[in-house]
């Protein structure tokens, strides 16, 4: 199969960026037969990142295994917000302790560690397939990945030592999952998408438990859906966090931040 015929097949399957995707698949395939098989999978709806096994996130090439959440460019806004919180805490006698909760393949933590020097990075995810990818993606920046449920997966020595806890948790309201594009609905696991009835379940749990894990000056930075900004900010405010909510048109994304309540 040639790039031109791959492009035609992807176009016929409805791929919007058929030509670009055909080139990526051609670069990834070692033989014409392999390209044929990859194009067939992509044409059948498998996300491009699952077919080639990687994605580009803020200039980093990250491993993305089958069946795990594919990092979205919109999370770049969370990286920028968390990076500015992290930079404010640099200059201590120790590295800034950053925890990427619900890290998936580790995109947010990897980008933060690449963009801010002197970070001690930990990732947490409940899904062993995501953890396996994050271990690969965070190895070069010295990040440690823990498998388990939110803060319970972390070593006790991090209690009251986390400077920045960052998360892009699952935030699709359960009822809305059926409305997602098939690439998400059929190829990403429900645990990566389902944020409970109002999409804010994980925000509630993270904000409640973070009070025991954040350092006295520590901060939370959470990506939320654009319809959940008020609800998520209210969760943090009710728990006593001085709270800030910001949205970005450029990224099409929203972030809620909070400083640990005293
Ligand atoms: C929306 S994805 C985001 C992944 C990553 N932060 C990113 O932006 O690419 C949510 C991730 O949260 C993980 N997750 C869901 N519930 C969790 C929990 N209770 N504890 C830890 N991780 C969880 C899922 O396995 C999934 O990888």
Coordinates of C-alpha atoms and ligand atoms in Angstrom, one line a residue:
X1 CA 0.0 0.0 0.0
X2 CA 1.3 3.5 -0.8
X3 CA 0.7 6.8 1.1
X4 CA -1.7 7.9 -1.7
X5 CA -3.8 4.7 -1.4
X6 CA -3.7 4.9 2.4
X7 CA -5.0 8.5 2.1
X8 CA -7.8 7.5 -0.2
X9 CA -8.9 4.7 2.2
X10 CA -8.8 6.9 5.2
X11 CA -10.7 9.7 3.4
X12 CA -13.4 7.1 2.4
X13 CA -13.6 6.1 6.0
X14 CA -14.3 9.7 7.1
X15 CA -10.9 10.6 8.6
X16 CA -10.7 14.4 8.5
X17 CA -6.9 14.5 8.5
X18 CA -6.5 11.6 6.1
X19 CA -3.3 12.8 4.4
X20 CA -1.5 13.6 7.6
X21 CA -2.6 10.4 9.3
X22 CA -1.5 8.3 6.2
X23 CA 2.0 9.8 6.5
X24 CA 2.2 9.0 10.2
X25 CA 1.1 5.5 9.6
X26 CA 3.5 5.1 6.7
X27 CA 6.4 6.2 8.9
X28 CA 5.3 3.8 11.7
X29 CA 4.9 0.8 9.5
X30 CA 7.9 -1.4 8.7
X31 CA 6.4 -3.1 5.7
X32 CA 3.7 -2.5 3.1
X33 CA 1.6 -5.3 4.7
X34 CA 2.0 -3.7 8.1
X35 CA 0.8 -0.4 6.7
X36 CA -2.2 -2.1 5.1
X37 CA -3.1 -3.6 8.5
X38 CA -2.6 -0.3 10.3
X39 CA -4.7 1.6 7.8
X40 CA -7.4 -1.0 8.1
X41 CA -7.5 -0.6 11.9
X42 CA -7.6 3.2 11.6
X43 CA -10.3 3.0 9.0
X44 CA -12.3 0.9 11.4
X45 CA -12.2 3.6 14.0
X46 CA -9.3 2.7 16.2
X47 CA -7.7 6.0 17.4
X48 CA -4.5 6.8 15.5
X49 CA -2.5 7.0 18.7
X50 CA -3.5 3.4 19.6
X51 CA -2.5 2.2 16.2
X52 CA 1.0 3.7 16.2
X53 CA 1.5 3.5 20.0
X54 CA 2.4 7.1 20.6
X55 CA 1.2 10.7 20.7
X56 CA 2.8 14.1 20.7
X57 CA 1.9 16.2 23.7
X58 CA 3.6 19.6 24.0
X59 CA 6.5 18.5 21.8
X60 CA 7.0 15.2 23.8
X61 CA 6.6 11.9 22.1
X62 CA 4.7 9.7 24.6
X63 CA 3.9 6.0 24.6
X64 CA 0.2 5.3 24.4
X65 CA -0.8 1.7 24.8
X66 CA -4.0 0.1 23.6
X67 CA -7.1 0.8 25.7
X68 CA -5.7 3.8 27.6
X69 CA -6.8 7.4 27.5
X70 CA -5.2 9.5 24.8
X71 CA -3.9 12.8 26.1
X72 CA -5.7 15.8 24.6
X73 CA -4.1 19.1 23.5
X74 CA -6.6 21.0 25.7
X75 CA -4.8 19.7 28.8
X76 CA -1.9 22.0 27.8
X77 CA -3.8 24.7 29.7
X78 CA -3.6 22.7 32.9
X79 CA 0.1 22.3 32.3
X80 CA 0.5 26.0 31.9
X81 CA -1.5 26.8 35.1
X82 CA 0.2 24.1 37.1
X83 CA 3.7 25.3 35.8
X84 CA 3.1 28.8 37.1
X85 CA 2.1 27.4 40.5
X86 CA 5.1 25.2 40.5
X87 CA 7.5 28.0 39.5
X88 CA 6.3 30.1 42.4
X89 CA 7.4 27.3 44.7
X90 CA 10.8 26.8 43.2
X91 CA 13.8 28.2 45.0
X92 CA 13.2 26.1 48.2
X93 CA 16.1 24.0 49.4
X94 CA 14.4 20.9 47.9
X95 CA 12.8 20.1 44.6
X96 CA 9.1 21.0 44.2
X97 CA 7.0 17.9 44.9
X98 CA 4.4 17.5 42.2
X99 CA 1.8 14.7 42.0
X100 CA -0.1 14.0 38.8
X101 CA -3.2 12.2 40.1
X102 CA -5.2 10.3 37.5
X103 CA -2.0 10.6 35.4
X104 CA -3.0 8.2 32.5
X105 CA 0.1 7.9 30.3
X106 CA 1.7 10.6 32.4
X107 CA 1.4 13.5 29.9
X108 CA 0.7 16.3 32.3
X109 CA 3.5 15.3 34.7
X110 CA 5.9 14.7 31.9
X111 CA 5.2 18.1 30.4
X112 CA 5.5 19.8 33.8
X113 CA 8.8 18.2 34.5
X114 CA 10.1 19.1 31.0
X115 CA 9.0 22.8 31.4
X116 CA 9.9 23.5 35.1
X117 CA 13.3 22.5 36.5
X118 CA 13.8 20.9 39.9
X119 CA 10.6 18.9 40.2
X120 CA 10.2 15.6 42.2
X121 CA 7.4 14.0 40.2
X122 CA 5.0 11.3 41.2
X123 CA 2.2 9.9 39.0
X124 CA -0.9 7.9 40.2
X125 CA -3.3 5.9 38.2
X126 CA -5.7 3.1 39.0
X127 CA -5.4 1.4 35.6
X128 CA -2.4 -0.9 35.2
X129 CA -2.2 -0.3 31.5
X130 CA -2.0 3.5 32.0
X131 CA 0.6 2.9 34.7
X132 CA 2.8 0.8 32.4
X133 CA 2.8 3.7 29.8
X134 CA 3.4 6.3 32.5
X135 CA 6.4 4.4 33.8
X136 CA 8.0 4.6 30.3
X137 CA 7.0 8.2 29.8
X138 CA 8.2 9.5 33.1
X139 CA 11.4 7.4 33.3
X140 CA 13.6 10.1 31.7
X141 CA 12.5 12.8 34.1
X142 CA 13.0 10.5 37.1
X143 CA 9.2 10.3 37.8
X144 CA 7.8 7.5 40.0
X145 CA 4.4 6.0 39.1
X146 CA 2.1 4.5 41.7
X147 CA -0.8 2.3 40.9
X148 CA -4.0 2.7 43.0
X149 CA -6.8 4.9 44.0
X150 CA -5.9 8.6 44.2
X151 CA -3.8 9.6 47.3
X152 CA -4.1 6.1 48.9
X153 CA -1.5 4.9 46.3
X154 CA 1.1 7.3 47.5
X155 CA 3.8 6.6 50.1
X156 CA 3.0 8.0 53.5
X157 CA 6.2 10.0 53.5
X158 CA 4.5 12.4 51.0
X159 CA 1.9 13.4 53.6
X160 CA 1.8 17.1 54.0
X161 CA 4.8 17.4 51.6
X162 CA 3.0 17.8 48.2
X163 CA 3.5 21.3 46.8
X164 CA 1.4 20.9 43.7
X165 CA -1.3 18.2 43.1
X166 CA -2.4 18.4 39.5
X167 CA -5.2 16.2 37.9
X168 CA -7.2 15.9 34.8
X169 CA -9.6 13.4 36.3
X170 CA -12.5 11.6 34.5
X171 CA -15.2 14.3 34.3
X172 CA -17.8 13.2 31.8
X173 CA -21.2 12.9 33.5
X174 CA -22.2 9.3 33.4
X175 CA -25.3 10.0 31.3
X176 CA -23.3 11.9 28.7
X177 CA -20.8 9.1 27.9
X178 CA -23.1 7.7 25.3
X179 CA -22.8 11.0 23.4
X180 CA -19.0 10.9 23.1
X181 CA -17.4 10.2 19.7
X182 CA -16.9 6.5 19.1
X183 CA -13.1 6.8 19.4
X184 CA -13.5 7.7 23.1
X185 CA -16.6 5.6 23.8
X186 CA -15.3 2.4 22.3
X187 CA -11.5 2.6 22.7
X188 CA -11.0 4.4 26.0
X189 CA -12.0 2.7 29.3
X190 CA -15.0 4.0 31.3
X191 CA -12.7 4.5 34.3
X192 CA -10.9 7.2 32.3
X193 CA -14.1 9.0 31.3
X194 CA -16.9 8.6 33.9
X195 CA -17.0 11.4 36.4
X196 CA -20.2 10.3 38.1
X197 CA -23.7 11.9 37.9
X198 CA -22.5 15.5 37.6
X199 CA -19.0 14.8 36.4
X200 CA -17.5 16.2 39.6
X201 CA -17.2 13.0 41.7
X202 CA -13.4 12.8 41.4
X203 CA -13.0 16.5 42.0
X204 CA -14.9 16.1 45.3
X205 CA -12.7 13.1 46.4
X206 CA -9.5 14.8 45.4
X207 CA -10.3 18.1 47.1
X208 CA -11.5 16.3 50.3
X209 CA -8.4 14.1 50.6
X210 CA -5.8 16.7 49.4
X211 CA -6.1 18.6 52.7
X212 CA -4.2 15.7 54.4
X213 CA -1.5 15.5 51.7
X214 CA -0.7 19.1 50.6
X215 CA 2.1 21.0 52.2
X216 CA 0.9 24.0 54.2
X217 CA 1.4 26.3 51.1
X218 CA 0.4 23.5 48.7
X219 CA -2.0 23.9 45.8
X220 CA -4.4 21.9 43.7
X221 CA -4.9 22.4 40.0
X222 CA -7.7 20.5 38.4
X223 CA -8.9 20.3 34.8
X224 CA -12.7 20.2 34.6
X225 CA -15.4 20.2 31.8
X226 CA -16.5 23.7 30.7
X227 CA -20.0 23.1 32.2
X228 CA -18.5 22.1 35.6
X229 CA -16.4 25.1 36.4
X230 CA -19.0 26.5 38.9
X231 CA -19.7 23.2 40.6
X232 CA -16.0 22.3 40.9
X233 CA -15.1 25.8 42.3
X234 CA -18.0 25.5 44.8
X235 CA -16.6 22.1 46.0
X236 CA -13.2 23.7 46.7
X237 CA -14.7 26.8 48.3
X238 CA -16.9 24.7 50.6
X239 CA -13.9 22.9 51.8
X240 CA -12.2 26.2 52.6
X241 CA -9.7 26.4 49.7
X242 CA -9.0 29.9 48.4
X243 CA -10.2 29.1 44.9
X244 CA -9.6 30.5 41.4
X245 CA -11.3 29.3 38.2
X246 CA -9.9 30.1 34.8
X247 CA -10.9 29.2 31.2
X248 CA -8.9 29.4 28.0
X249 CA -10.5 29.9 24.6
X250 CA -7.2 29.0 23.0
X251 CA -7.2 25.6 24.6
X252 CA -11.0 25.2 24.9
X253 CA -10.3 24.1 28.5
X254 CA -11.1 25.1 32.1
X255 CA -9.0 24.8 35.3
X256 CA -9.9 25.2 38.9
X257 CA -7.1 25.9 41.4
X258 CA -7.1 26.1 45.2
X259 CA -4.6 26.7 47.9
X260 CA -4.6 24.4 50.9
X261 CA -6.9 25.7 53.6
X262 CA -5.3 26.5 57.0
Ligands
LIG1 C1 -9.4 11.7 31.7 S1 -8.1 10.5 31.9 C2 -6.7 11.6 32.0 C3 -5.4 11.0 31.9 C4 -4.3 12.0 31.9 N1 -4.3 12.9 33.1 C5 -4.3 12.8 30.7 O1 -4.7 14.0 30.7 O2 -3.8 12.3 29.6 C6 -8.4 10.0 33.6 C7 -7.4 9.0 34.2 O3 -7.8 8.8 35.6 C8 -7.6 7.5 35.9 N2 -8.4 7.2 37.1 C9 -9.8 7.1 37.2 N3 -10.2 6.9 38.5 C10 -9.0 6.9 39.3 C11 -8.8 6.8 40.6 N4 -9.8 6.6 41.5 N5 -7.5 6.8 41.1 C12 -6.5 7.0 40.2 N6 -6.7 7.1 38.8 C13 -7.9 7.1 38.4 C14 -8.0 6.7 34.7 O4 -7.5 5.4 34.7 C15 -7.5 7.6 33.6 O5 -6.2 7.2 33.2

